[in-house]
Amino acid sequence: MRGTLAVARTSLLRVTKDRRALFFLIVLPIAVILIIGATVRGFSTIRVGVVDLGAGSAGRSLTVAMQRAGDLDVRHYATISAATTAVSRGEVATAVVLPAGMDAALRSGQAVDVAIFADRSNTTQQAAAAAVGSVVAKVGARVQAASFASSQAFGTYEADLRTAAALQQTNTQSRVVSRVVDSNSQTLPQGFSYSAPTMLVLFVFLNALASGAVIIETRRLGIYERMAAAPVRRSTIVLGETLAYFTVALGQAALIVLIGAVVFGVSWGNPVAATSLVLLWALVGAGAGVLSGTLFRTPEQASAIGPPVGIALAMLGGCMWPLSIESSVMRQLGHLTPQAWAVDAWTDLLSRGGTLASIAPKLGVLAAFAVGLLALSMTRLRKVVAQR
Amino acid sequence: MTVAKLAAAPRTAVAPEPTGPVLSCAGLVKRFAQRTAVDGIGFQVDAGEIYGLLGPNGAGKTTTIKMVCGLLDADAGVVTIGGRPLAELSVRALVGYVPQDIALYPDLTARENLAFLGRLYGLRAGLLDERIAEALELTGLSDRDKDRVEAYSGGMKRRLNIAAGLLHHPKLLVLDEPTVGVDPQSRHAILERVQALGDSGMAVVYTTHYMEEADRVCDRVGIIDRGRLIAEGTKRQLVSRLGEKDRIDLVASGDLQALAASMRGVTGVESAAAAADRVHVVAADGRSVLPDLVEAAERSGATLTSVEVSEADLESVFLNLTGTALRE
């Protein structure tokens, strides 16, 4: 045990003396949390594709109504085919087709079919279709009122339509305002509550990968050989190095949690669950870091390849944008990475008031990743220590 | 003198007093794939004795001492330290290993490096501080103990590398080519300290391919070539194997391999080998064969710059035994 602590202590001492490492461990994550937290907004906005086949002024009114609805982001497509392709690619959540002659049909009191494209099995698309449907219904009510008034010789259709629209705006109506309380939100809250947990996941893993260079340098200097000549077992050396990586990962995660809470006002959710998640993520990071040190041949390789790999995994795992806005294929692919499970667990804790029990399955997957990575990396490091 | 202090200092608790030879190894064999790097090497080293392993690069010296230090598992053979098998982990506390590389963290200070290695050998708190101060004083680095190792000169790094092997007061110190790449002044200082350690009662194994180093510091020398210990003894014993023979060094330019080959055909020449800018020759009577050697040089087209005849030494022994020079 003393040998393990001696190895870990020295490795940690080296980290504290490395200004570049301290920059990547502390300064950069906090800066990125600040920038992303201040800029990321609007993952709750629903993108809607609109195809206007010649609907006239009624179509334009409907489009304007959708644009004015706060949660809808309207994008125009020339053909139905282009719009449905955009839906299938996930570029828009739903598509609305405004038919030719819509305005004339409404004026003559005929019913008009407004087609809304959405996948029945996709809850996001269904929610988008429902949001669009409510706007269509609102505009439809306005049209019905104007048609009724003009049919009763109370002015022209255009004038009655304007009156109906104005009445809709000024009349006090009952409104339902939703707030996130144990909801089914698939994304983290916006702002720093989004950037802090995702950047914690990203940077702890990324820095661990890059710091594999330390193991490579120790091997190249012949220090493992020197350690192996001492009256300590190889497993003692391996444990010491792994403990150092775990401590660095845990320290970085704890610092982000602390600064997130104190400076950025992030509420990290259930403390026991959040602590468990941080501990497991530090173990995953330690495993990845030690593995990196045994996979690359030179410190330069680890420093150059580690960060891009860490960023790519973070992208796949939903650290850069929510996986809920991705296609199902990308979501499944993303969940091959530990990052996706960690972000899911944070989403549960921060957006849905999750508990240790509710994130237990995700912690289980992360524990499996940690055990796998640590077993593989420690076995490989043992071989590195034994190399002569 | 600091060496006296080192000898008088208390031993590490885990190290029992050895009886008989400090180091005993027999029949050591190490194979790497199809190549046999060490083939049946065995020797003993007593307390206070400096034993030199002399041989050219690639002869098997480093492989041998790595087996002695437990860094490589031997395919065959036995190593005991103080009468105890090396397989016992605590036995390693009896050995101080100074690798050929500067195996120290360049971004840590000398004191921090020594503290780390001392802890690995079980030194704690006050005793650790005491041993660090002692090792730094012994190697003349006390005034630079808080400097990062990366700021040290090559010679200072070498000295600190040795200090790290002495912290725990080993019974056996194993030095693997400790003077490689250092300036003459630092080399002289290192050799002096190694001699002092031997005088203090420590058993020392010293590997080198520099004949003059083995000649100067070693009480006994084992000559290794192609993984085999081909001769062993004191310098006097080894040289006496040659009888009353002379060594002739001919500094020359041209095809020295061809020159050495032609000189081997000269009557009275026992061996001849090219090394760097010269040809080493061993002959029963150096002065009598000299005219024939000069004639051989003219025949082979080489230009002789200088000729020196001297008594046979360890290099002559190696040349005589192997037909090659130590440094080719």
XYZ file of C-alpha atoms in Angstrom:
716
model
C 0.000 0.000 0.000
C 2.848 2.383 0.832
C 4.434 1.696 -2.534
C 1.115 2.403 -4.266
C 0.784 5.700 -2.440
C 4.418 6.613 -3.215
C 3.834 6.088 -6.949
C 0.497 7.947 -6.915
C 1.903 10.806 -4.847
C 4.814 11.366 -7.223
C 2.611 11.235 -10.323
C 0.268 13.789 -8.752
C 3.221 15.975 -7.780
C 4.253 16.016 -11.430
C 0.745 17.116 -12.471
C 0.800 20.032 -10.033
C 4.138 21.175 -11.485
C 2.943 21.015 -15.084
C 1.442 24.404 -15.939
C 0.127 23.156 -19.269
C -1.680 20.296 -17.564
C -3.195 22.687 -15.025
C -4.451 24.886 -17.861
C -6.232 21.959 -19.503
C -7.467 20.601 -16.171
C -8.874 23.815 -14.729
C -8.791 26.928 -16.903
C -9.979 25.537 -20.245
C -13.017 23.582 -18.951
C -14.238 26.580 -16.953
C -13.776 28.885 -19.957
C -15.690 26.509 -22.235
C -18.487 26.095 -19.676
C -18.762 29.889 -19.526
C -18.844 30.324 -23.312
C -21.232 27.476 -24.084
C -23.434 28.249 -21.086
C -23.813 31.834 -22.247
C -24.590 30.925 -25.850
C -26.498 27.639 -25.910
C -30.222 28.265 -25.929
C -33.261 26.791 -27.671
C -32.959 23.016 -27.794
C -36.738 23.091 -27.032
C -37.450 24.893 -30.322
C -39.182 22.655 -32.878
C -38.083 23.003 -36.481
C -41.015 22.887 -38.910
C -40.797 22.532 -42.666
C -43.443 24.412 -44.672
C -44.332 23.645 -48.300
C -46.518 26.363 -49.834
C -48.056 24.969 -53.039
C -49.889 28.242 -53.775
C -52.089 28.629 -50.741
C -52.416 32.401 -51.124
C -52.963 34.840 -48.266
C -54.470 32.188 -45.982
C -51.306 30.140 -46.342
C -49.153 33.161 -45.573
C -51.279 33.902 -42.494
C -50.788 30.364 -41.257
C -47.039 30.578 -41.862
C -46.833 33.889 -39.967
C -48.855 32.377 -37.122
C -46.399 29.500 -36.897
C -43.416 31.886 -36.940
C -44.990 33.891 -34.126
C -45.537 30.788 -32.044
C -42.442 30.901 -29.843
C -41.467 27.243 -29.985
C -41.635 26.796 -33.759
C -38.752 27.495 -36.136
C -40.186 27.634 -39.682
C -38.138 26.542 -42.682
C -39.462 26.657 -46.255
C -39.234 23.834 -48.790
C -40.202 23.976 -52.460
C -41.580 20.448 -52.779
C -43.275 17.862 -50.592
C -40.491 15.442 -51.423
C -37.803 17.825 -50.133
C -39.774 18.428 -46.948
C -40.389 14.748 -46.196
C -36.730 13.990 -46.854
C -35.826 16.692 -44.332
C -38.166 15.040 -41.822
C -36.627 11.624 -42.354
C -33.122 13.098 -41.955
C -34.143 14.823 -38.743
C -33.426 18.283 -40.192
C -36.992 19.286 -39.253
C -39.299 17.606 -36.761
C -42.363 17.840 -38.983
C -43.511 19.220 -42.322
C -46.724 21.121 -43.153
C -48.123 21.251 -46.685
C -50.262 24.303 -47.551
C -52.349 23.217 -50.577
C -52.940 25.207 -53.762
C -56.126 27.268 -53.732
C -56.330 27.202 -49.946
C -57.309 30.849 -49.704
C -60.058 30.604 -52.343
C -61.431 27.438 -50.802
C -61.644 29.040 -47.365
C -63.371 32.116 -48.777
C -65.980 29.890 -50.359
C -66.511 28.066 -47.091
C -64.979 24.774 -48.226
C -62.918 22.577 -45.935
C -59.163 22.522 -46.612
C -56.810 19.660 -45.716
C -53.466 20.835 -44.286
C -51.184 17.810 -44.324
C -48.702 17.425 -41.464
C -45.940 14.835 -41.934
C -44.609 13.046 -38.848
C -43.517 9.542 -37.896
C -46.016 7.903 -35.546
C -43.291 6.033 -33.706
C -41.233 9.181 -33.129
C -42.406 11.036 -30.024
C -40.491 14.195 -30.919
C -42.166 14.340 -34.339
C -45.558 13.637 -32.812
C -45.040 16.483 -30.363
C -44.050 18.748 -33.257
C -47.129 17.753 -35.243
C -49.311 18.501 -32.237
C -47.717 21.952 -31.852
C -48.280 22.723 -35.538
C -51.833 21.359 -35.282
C -52.635 23.781 -32.489
C -51.491 26.722 -34.624
C -53.541 25.457 -37.557
C -56.556 25.090 -35.286
C -56.103 28.628 -33.989
C -55.918 30.064 -37.507
C -58.838 27.833 -38.514
C -61.000 29.295 -35.745
C -60.156 32.774 -36.971
C -61.139 31.822 -40.554
C -64.403 30.292 -39.342
C -65.296 33.464 -37.447
C -64.569 35.654 -40.472
C -66.561 33.363 -42.787
C -69.503 33.444 -40.424
C -69.431 37.230 -40.090
C -69.154 37.877 -43.825
C -71.894 35.335 -44.591
C -74.167 37.308 -42.252
C -73.431 40.497 -44.280
C -71.219 42.015 -41.589
C -68.641 43.413 -44.017
C -66.104 41.774 -46.292
C -64.243 38.539 -45.637
C -60.851 40.354 -45.437
C -62.131 42.938 -42.961
C -63.835 40.310 -40.816
C -60.694 38.157 -40.854
C -58.615 41.088 -39.576
C -61.240 41.764 -36.890
C -61.220 38.108 -35.840
C -57.419 38.113 -35.656
C -57.401 41.286 -33.558
C -60.035 39.865 -31.213
C -57.953 36.710 -30.837
C -54.997 38.861 -29.802
C -56.830 41.133 -27.349
C -59.319 38.765 -25.767
C -58.124 37.357 -22.527
C -57.857 33.624 -22.958
C -57.028 30.887 -20.572
C -53.411 29.826 -21.081
C -51.611 26.784 -19.846
C -47.981 27.472 -18.975
C -45.796 24.382 -18.543
C -42.803 24.163 -16.227
C -40.294 21.290 -16.013
C -41.087 19.267 -12.928
C -40.285 15.529 -13.229
C -41.182 15.790 -16.873
C -40.056 13.598 -19.727
C -37.542 16.171 -20.929
C -34.915 14.563 -23.111
C -32.470 17.435 -22.783
C -30.557 19.174 -20.045
C -31.761 22.583 -18.919
C -30.389 25.479 -20.935
C -27.464 27.748 -20.088
C -24.834 26.725 -17.545
C -26.977 23.813 -16.418
C -26.396 22.466 -19.906
C -22.730 23.375 -20.348
C -21.400 22.399 -16.895
C -22.421 18.695 -16.837
C -21.655 18.108 -20.518
C -18.242 19.757 -20.258
C -17.535 17.781 -17.095
C -18.153 14.603 -19.081
C -16.111 15.854 -22.036
C -13.068 17.263 -20.253
C -12.543 14.581 -17.606
C -12.367 11.952 -20.349
C -10.419 14.074 -22.829
C -7.779 15.121 -20.315
C -7.392 11.554 -19.145
C -6.713 10.442 -22.734
C -4.182 13.217 -23.303
C -2.404 12.546 -20.008
C -1.560 9.035 -21.182
C 1.629 10.810 -22.293
C 2.817 10.716 -18.668
C 2.918 6.904 -18.619
C 4.706 6.800 -21.970
C 7.325 9.279 -20.762
C 7.873 7.341 -17.535
C 8.412 4.180 -19.568
C 10.809 5.872 -21.978
C 12.848 7.378 -19.145
C 13.374 3.882 -17.744
C 11.690 4.802 -14.458
C 9.326 1.817 -14.491
C 12.408 -0.383 -14.736
C 13.940 1.409 -11.799
C 10.693 1.029 -9.821
C 10.590 -2.669 -10.685
C 14.068 -3.129 -9.196
C 12.710 -1.934 -5.824
C 11.079 -4.348 -3.357
C 7.583 -3.649 -4.690
C 5.323 -5.782 -6.833
C 4.434 -4.751 -10.358
C 0.800 -4.631 -9.326
C 1.781 -2.002 -6.730
C 3.216 0.213 -9.456
C 0.150 -0.305 -11.673
C -2.225 0.488 -8.816
C -0.254 3.604 -7.936
C -0.396 4.971 -11.479
C -4.108 4.165 -11.772
C -4.807 5.824 -8.429
C -3.055 8.966 -9.674
C -5.191 9.056 -12.833
C -8.346 8.488 -10.790
C -7.420 11.275 -8.374
C -6.778 13.744 -11.191
C -10.075 12.844 -12.909
C -12.004 13.042 -9.644
C -10.355 16.326 -8.715
C -11.202 17.878 -12.058
C -14.812 16.665 -11.893
C -15.206 17.897 -8.320
C -13.812 21.283 -9.272
C -16.274 21.641 -12.162
C -19.143 20.646 -9.881
C -18.037 23.152 -7.258
C -17.473 26.051 -9.655
C -20.670 25.143 -11.526
C -22.678 25.353 -8.312
C -21.015 28.378 -6.739
C -20.211 30.560 -9.748
C -22.759 29.485 -12.368
C -25.616 28.522 -10.060
C -25.966 25.002 -11.422
C -28.166 22.717 -9.347
C -26.615 19.271 -9.696
C -29.653 17.390 -8.404
C -29.747 14.585 -5.871
C -26.379 14.783 -4.039
C -25.955 11.040 -3.515
C -26.788 10.282 -7.125
C -24.583 13.106 -8.425
C -21.646 11.969 -6.252
C -22.037 8.386 -7.475
C -22.090 9.592 -11.056
C -18.959 11.744 -10.576
C -17.091 8.860 -8.913
C -17.990 6.423 -11.665
C -17.098 8.907 -14.365
C -13.687 9.476 -12.720
C -13.135 5.699 -12.799
C -14.049 5.619 -16.504
C -11.612 8.502 -17.067
C -8.843 6.747 -15.117
C -9.304 3.587 -17.176
C -9.239 5.541 -20.440
C -6.175 7.530 -19.370
C -4.097 4.518 -18.366
C -5.178 2.700 -21.528
C -4.062 5.678 -23.597
C -0.646 5.492 -21.916
C -0.270 1.876 -22.962
C -1.613 2.207 -26.521
C 0.474 5.046 -27.912
C 4.193 4.778 -28.532
C 5.232 8.385 -27.921
C 3.999 11.177 -25.621
C 3.413 13.292 -28.716
C 1.018 10.681 -30.135
C -1.018 10.639 -26.927
C -1.151 14.439 -26.771
C -2.068 14.769 -30.443
C -4.495 11.862 -30.884
C -6.094 11.779 -27.425
C -7.970 15.114 -27.604
C -9.544 14.549 -31.077
C -10.672 11.080 -29.982
C -12.095 12.565 -26.772
C -13.961 15.271 -28.702
C -15.313 12.789 -31.264
C -16.637 10.544 -28.486
C -18.103 13.612 -26.764
C -19.916 14.579 -29.979
C -21.266 11.063 -30.407
C -22.224 10.901 -26.759
C -24.276 14.078 -26.679
C -21.893 16.482 -24.969
C -22.044 19.016 -27.794
C -25.773 18.793 -28.567
C -28.585 16.613 -27.184
C -28.879 13.153 -28.648
C -32.661 13.649 -28.557
C -32.433 15.865 -31.630
C -30.501 13.150 -33.467
C -31.934 10.324 -35.550
C -32.558 7.035 -33.779
C -29.538 5.521 -35.537
C -27.241 8.240 -34.183
C -28.785 7.888 -30.749
C -28.038 4.173 -30.753
C -24.536 4.784 -32.061
C -24.002 7.441 -29.399
C -24.928 5.003 -26.676
C -21.955 2.863 -27.595
C -19.917 5.550 -25.824
C -19.850 5.986 -22.035
C -20.388 9.720 -22.581
C -23.998 9.166 -23.719
C -24.843 7.245 -20.546
C -23.227 9.881 -18.371
C -25.101 12.717 -20.128
C -28.340 10.731 -19.864
C -27.775 10.358 -16.145
C -27.086 14.086 -15.747
C -30.225 14.848 -17.784
C -32.242 12.675 -15.441
C -30.740 14.422 -12.407
C -30.932 18.018 -13.662
C -34.068 17.995 -15.832
C -36.283 15.353 -14.298
C -35.360 15.493 -10.617
C -33.836 12.013 -10.837
C -32.636 9.949 -7.885
C -30.019 7.284 -7.321
C -32.660 4.670 -8.094
C -33.774 6.320 -11.323
C -30.221 6.632 -12.703
C -29.138 3.221 -11.386
C -29.394 1.524 -14.809
C -27.203 4.223 -16.361
C -24.728 3.956 -13.464
C -24.688 0.216 -14.073
C -23.661 0.732 -17.696
C -20.997 3.245 -16.637
C -19.722 0.794 -14.024
C -19.398 -1.822 -16.757
C -17.432 0.642 -18.888
C -15.211 1.484 -15.888
C -14.530 -2.158 -15.031
C -13.797 -3.021 -18.657
C -11.475 -0.070 -19.225
C -9.646 -0.506 -15.914
C -9.176 -4.244 -16.399
C -7.824 -3.771 -19.906
C -5.637 -0.779 -19.096
C -4.162 -2.237 -15.903
C -3.356 -5.511 -17.639
C -1.605 -3.599 -20.396
C 0.245 -1.331 -17.941
C 1.488 -4.371 -16.061
C 3.050 -5.573 -19.309
C 4.565 -2.135 -19.904
C 6.112 -2.151 -16.429
C 7.509 -5.615 -17.092
C 9.008 -4.651 -20.472
C 12.823 -4.644 -20.535
C 34.990 11.927 4.000
C 31.393 11.276 3.143
C 32.057 7.649 2.273
C 33.008 6.902 5.868
C 29.703 8.370 6.959
C 27.881 6.152 4.496
C 29.580 3.025 5.814
C 28.786 3.943 9.390
C 25.121 4.737 8.791
C 22.502 2.227 9.970
C 21.301 -0.355 7.457
C 17.729 -0.508 6.199
C 15.673 -2.611 8.588
C 14.522 -5.109 5.957
C 18.069 -6.032 4.966
C 19.573 -8.849 7.030
C 23.325 -9.274 7.251
C 24.486 -11.571 4.451
C 26.872 -14.437 4.985
C 29.345 -15.664 2.348
C 29.394 -13.914 -1.014
C 26.987 -11.016 -1.313
C 26.112 -11.992 -4.866
C 26.207 -15.474 -6.247
C 24.864 -16.379 -9.654
C 25.323 -19.609 -11.555
C 24.356 -20.961 -14.951
C 22.378 -17.890 -16.024
C 20.725 -18.290 -19.412
C 18.507 -15.796 -21.217
C 17.073 -16.268 -24.678
C 15.189 -13.734 -26.784
C 13.371 -15.613 -29.542
C 16.084 -17.507 -31.408
C 18.966 -15.494 -29.933
C 20.756 -16.547 -26.750
C 21.819 -13.294 -25.094
C 23.329 -14.905 -21.990
C 24.634 -18.432 -22.109
C 25.536 -20.015 -18.787
C 27.141 -17.073 -16.996
C 28.056 -17.472 -13.322
C 30.172 -15.473 -10.865
C 30.348 -14.373 -7.245
C 31.029 -11.020 -5.619
C 32.145 -10.599 -2.004
C 31.561 -7.685 0.330
C 33.951 -4.816 -0.403
C 34.774 -6.221 -3.826
C 34.276 -4.387 -7.109
C 33.573 -6.882 -9.845
C 33.775 -5.650 -13.417
C 31.824 -7.144 -16.282
C 33.892 -6.185 -19.299
C 32.745 -6.720 -22.844
C 31.781 -4.976 -26.069
C 28.306 -3.584 -26.677
C 25.820 -6.407 -27.138
C 27.970 -8.951 -25.284
C 25.270 -9.653 -22.678
C 26.405 -7.453 -19.779
C 23.151 -5.552 -19.328
C 21.027 -8.688 -19.721
C 23.139 -10.366 -17.048
C 22.769 -7.583 -14.507
C 19.033 -7.277 -15.197
C 18.727 -10.911 -14.173
C 20.865 -10.156 -11.110
C 18.491 -7.323 -10.166
C 15.331 -9.341 -10.811
C 14.289 -7.219 -13.784
C 14.489 -10.154 -16.167
C 13.513 -13.713 -15.386
C 16.330 -16.095 -16.272
C 15.457 -19.036 -18.502
C 17.904 -21.058 -16.420
C 20.274 -20.477 -13.526
C 20.150 -19.186 -9.977
C 20.803 -15.800 -8.355
C 21.189 -15.371 -4.602
C 21.816 -12.145 -2.721
C 23.251 -12.588 0.759
C 22.466 -16.274 0.465
C 18.773 -15.681 -0.190
C 17.055 -16.359 -3.505
C 16.170 -13.333 -5.563
C 12.590 -14.555 -5.812
C 12.002 -13.185 -2.295
C 10.750 -9.658 -2.819
C 12.457 -8.276 0.282
C 15.849 -9.409 -1.068
C 15.650 -6.603 -3.586
C 16.119 -4.144 -0.734
C 19.688 -5.500 -0.540
C 20.422 -4.372 -4.098
C 20.977 -0.865 -5.415
C 20.425 -0.642 -9.148
C 21.899 2.191 -11.217
C 20.622 1.828 -14.772
C 22.457 2.977 -17.851
C 19.681 5.512 -18.599
C 19.150 8.540 -16.388
C 16.024 7.032 -14.865
C 14.835 10.163 -13.047
C 11.923 12.546 -13.539
C 13.396 15.613 -15.261
C 10.545 17.848 -14.075
C 11.104 17.030 -10.401
C 13.925 18.281 -8.203
C 16.773 16.040 -7.085
C 15.256 15.888 -3.598
C 11.812 14.960 -4.929
C 13.256 12.200 -7.112
C 15.227 10.765 -4.228
C 12.238 10.992 -1.883
C 10.120 9.024 -4.351
C 12.679 6.264 -4.822
C 13.446 6.167 -1.098
C 9.768 5.593 -0.308
C 9.702 2.683 -2.756
C 12.476 1.124 -0.642
C 10.473 1.637 2.531
C 12.281 4.703 3.878
C 10.038 7.034 5.850
C 10.017 10.505 7.392
C 13.201 11.337 9.349
C 15.248 8.424 8.033
C 14.279 9.311 4.463
C 15.384 12.929 4.930
C 18.632 11.745 6.511
C 19.384 9.368 3.625
C 18.533 11.977 0.999
C 20.905 14.476 2.608
C 23.598 11.802 2.812
C 23.200 10.718 -0.833
C 23.234 14.321 -2.038
C 26.359 15.049 -0.030
C 28.026 11.883 -1.267
C 27.449 12.886 -4.883
C 28.236 16.562 -4.328
C 24.749 17.795 -5.163
C 23.642 19.173 -1.780
C 23.630 22.767 -2.995
C 21.475 21.917 -6.043
C 18.922 19.680 -4.325
C 15.977 21.981 -5.068
C 16.800 22.360 -8.761
C 14.867 20.418 -11.346
C 16.887 17.565 -12.800
C 16.328 18.917 -16.323
C 18.530 21.877 -15.329
C 21.458 19.596 -14.414
C 24.514 18.934 -16.573
C 25.043 15.413 -17.918
C 27.622 14.663 -15.232
C 25.350 15.879 -12.422
C 22.513 13.707 -13.719
C 24.834 10.698 -13.716
C 25.863 11.414 -10.141
C 22.248 11.782 -9.044
C 21.439 8.544 -10.860
C 24.034 6.834 -8.682
C 22.815 8.617 -5.533
C 19.348 7.157 -6.142
C 20.834 3.665 -6.045
C 22.553 4.295 -2.708
C 19.666 5.747 -0.685
C 18.667 2.522 1.020
C 22.248 1.453 1.817
C 22.326 -1.659 -0.359
C 24.726 -4.539 0.284
C 25.200 -4.873 -3.465
C 25.413 -1.964 -5.883
C 24.919 -2.756 -9.563
C 26.117 -0.060 -11.962
C 25.343 -0.423 -15.652
C 27.860 1.631 -17.641
C 27.572 4.602 -15.276
C 29.988 6.838 -17.191
C 28.416 6.703 -20.645
C 28.263 10.151 -22.170
C 29.969 12.090 -19.384
C 32.948 14.414 -19.596
C 36.391 13.215 -18.356
C 36.172 15.227 -15.131
C 32.787 13.746 -14.174
C 34.007 10.291 -15.160
C 36.969 10.677 -12.859
C 34.672 11.775 -10.013
C 32.315 8.829 -10.554
C 35.148 6.303 -10.628
C 36.563 7.758 -7.416
C 33.222 7.380 -5.691
C 32.759 3.827 -6.903
C 36.183 2.949 -5.514
C 35.261 4.582 -2.210
C 32.029 2.557 -2.046
C 34.010 -0.642 -2.504
C 36.404 0.462 0.207
C 33.424 1.069 2.518
C 32.503 -2.645 2.296
C 29.847 -2.541 -0.378
C 29.869 -5.245 -3.053
C 29.798 -3.616 -6.485
C 29.084 -5.015 -9.937
C 30.317 -2.602 -12.570
C 29.650 -3.133 -16.258
C 31.666 -1.281 -18.852
C 33.147 -1.572 -22.278
C 35.938 0.800 -21.308
C 39.009 -1.269 -20.531
C 40.664 1.583 -18.650
C 37.697 1.865 -16.252
C 37.741 -1.844 -15.459
C 41.497 -1.609 -15.098
C 41.226 1.269 -12.649
C 38.331 0.411 -10.330
C 37.713 -3.331 -10.471
C 39.244 -5.848 -8.074
C 38.217 -8.682 -10.362
C 37.010 -8.700 -13.918
C 34.793 -11.082 -15.837
C 35.195 -10.835 -19.592
C 31.965 -11.413 -21.510
C 31.725 -12.073 -25.198
C 28.658 -13.268 -27.106
C 26.796 -14.073 -23.906
C 29.549 -16.171 -22.351
C 31.941 -15.452 -19.508
C 35.182 -16.313 -21.292
C 37.631 -15.367 -18.543
C 37.574 -14.163 -14.966
C 40.103 -13.037 -12.399
C 42.128 -10.112 -11.155
C 43.817 -7.988 -13.755
C 47.126 -9.607 -12.887
C 45.671 -13.108 -13.242
C 44.103 -12.303 -16.581
C 47.137 -10.619 -18.041
C 49.406 -13.408 -16.804
C 47.406 -15.808 -18.968
C 49.094 -14.120 -21.885
C 52.537 -14.746 -20.417
C 55.252 -12.220 -21.237
C 53.561 -10.659 -24.195
C 53.434 -7.190 -25.646
C 50.657 -5.047 -26.924
C 51.282 -3.001 -30.037
C 48.962 -0.148 -31.036
C 49.357 1.013 -34.640
C 47.434 4.207 -35.467
C 46.785 4.118 -39.189
C 44.527 5.245 -42.024
C 43.156 3.104 -44.830
C 41.381 -0.253 -44.729
C 42.119 -1.210 -41.134
C 40.204 -4.502 -41.302
C 42.409 -5.593 -44.214
C 45.471 -4.345 -42.360
C 44.543 -6.371 -39.237
C 44.000 -9.458 -41.416
C 47.401 -9.103 -43.035
C 49.069 -8.596 -39.658
C 47.579 -11.822 -38.344
C 49.738 -13.583 -40.920
C 52.958 -12.119 -39.539
C 55.072 -14.666 -37.703
C 55.052 -14.012 -33.935
C 51.707 -12.185 -33.965
C 49.120 -13.943 -31.806
C 46.142 -11.716 -32.561
C 45.318 -8.495 -34.341
C 42.082 -6.514 -34.521
C 40.993 -3.157 -35.884
C 39.279 -0.656 -33.593
C 38.411 2.945 -34.432
C 41.585 4.537 -35.881
C 44.009 1.806 -34.938
C 44.969 -1.845 -35.025
C 45.696 -3.657 -31.768
C 48.238 -6.435 -31.983
C 49.364 -8.943 -29.347
C 52.762 -10.544 -29.919
C 55.257 -12.552 -27.875
C 57.975 -10.006 -28.626
C 56.663 -6.681 -29.837
C 59.960 -5.197 -30.905
C 60.987 -8.160 -33.046
C 57.769 -8.250 -35.074
C 57.605 -4.483 -35.549
C 59.502 -4.362 -38.910
C 57.222 -7.069 -40.332
C 54.126 -5.182 -39.137
C 55.330 -1.998 -40.875
C 55.998 -3.995 -44.039
C 52.488 -5.535 -43.822
C 51.035 -2.039 -43.545
C 52.886 -0.927 -46.666
C 51.701 -4.002 -48.549
C 48.064 -3.402 -47.631
C 48.247 0.273 -48.657
C 47.614 1.648 -45.157
C 49.459 4.681 -43.853
C 50.884 4.363 -40.353
C 50.731 7.488 -38.178
C 52.202 6.156 -34.945
C 53.260 2.912 -33.296
C 53.333 2.194 -29.571
C 54.600 -0.939 -27.848
C 53.479 -1.556 -24.276
C 52.895 -4.333 -21.772
C 49.813 -6.454 -22.240
C 46.650 -5.242 -20.481
C 42.980 -6.247 -20.209
C 42.314 -5.130 -23.757
C 45.152 -7.380 -24.921
C 43.550 -10.226 -22.994
C 40.194 -9.602 -24.620
C 41.807 -9.368 -28.035
C 43.730 -12.557 -27.442
C 40.651 -14.415 -26.253
C 38.138 -13.231 -28.825
C 40.187 -12.062 -31.788
C 38.274 -8.763 -31.680
C 38.826 -5.411 -29.991
C 36.580 -4.219 -27.147
C 35.432 -1.213 -29.145
C 35.248 -1.962 -32.819
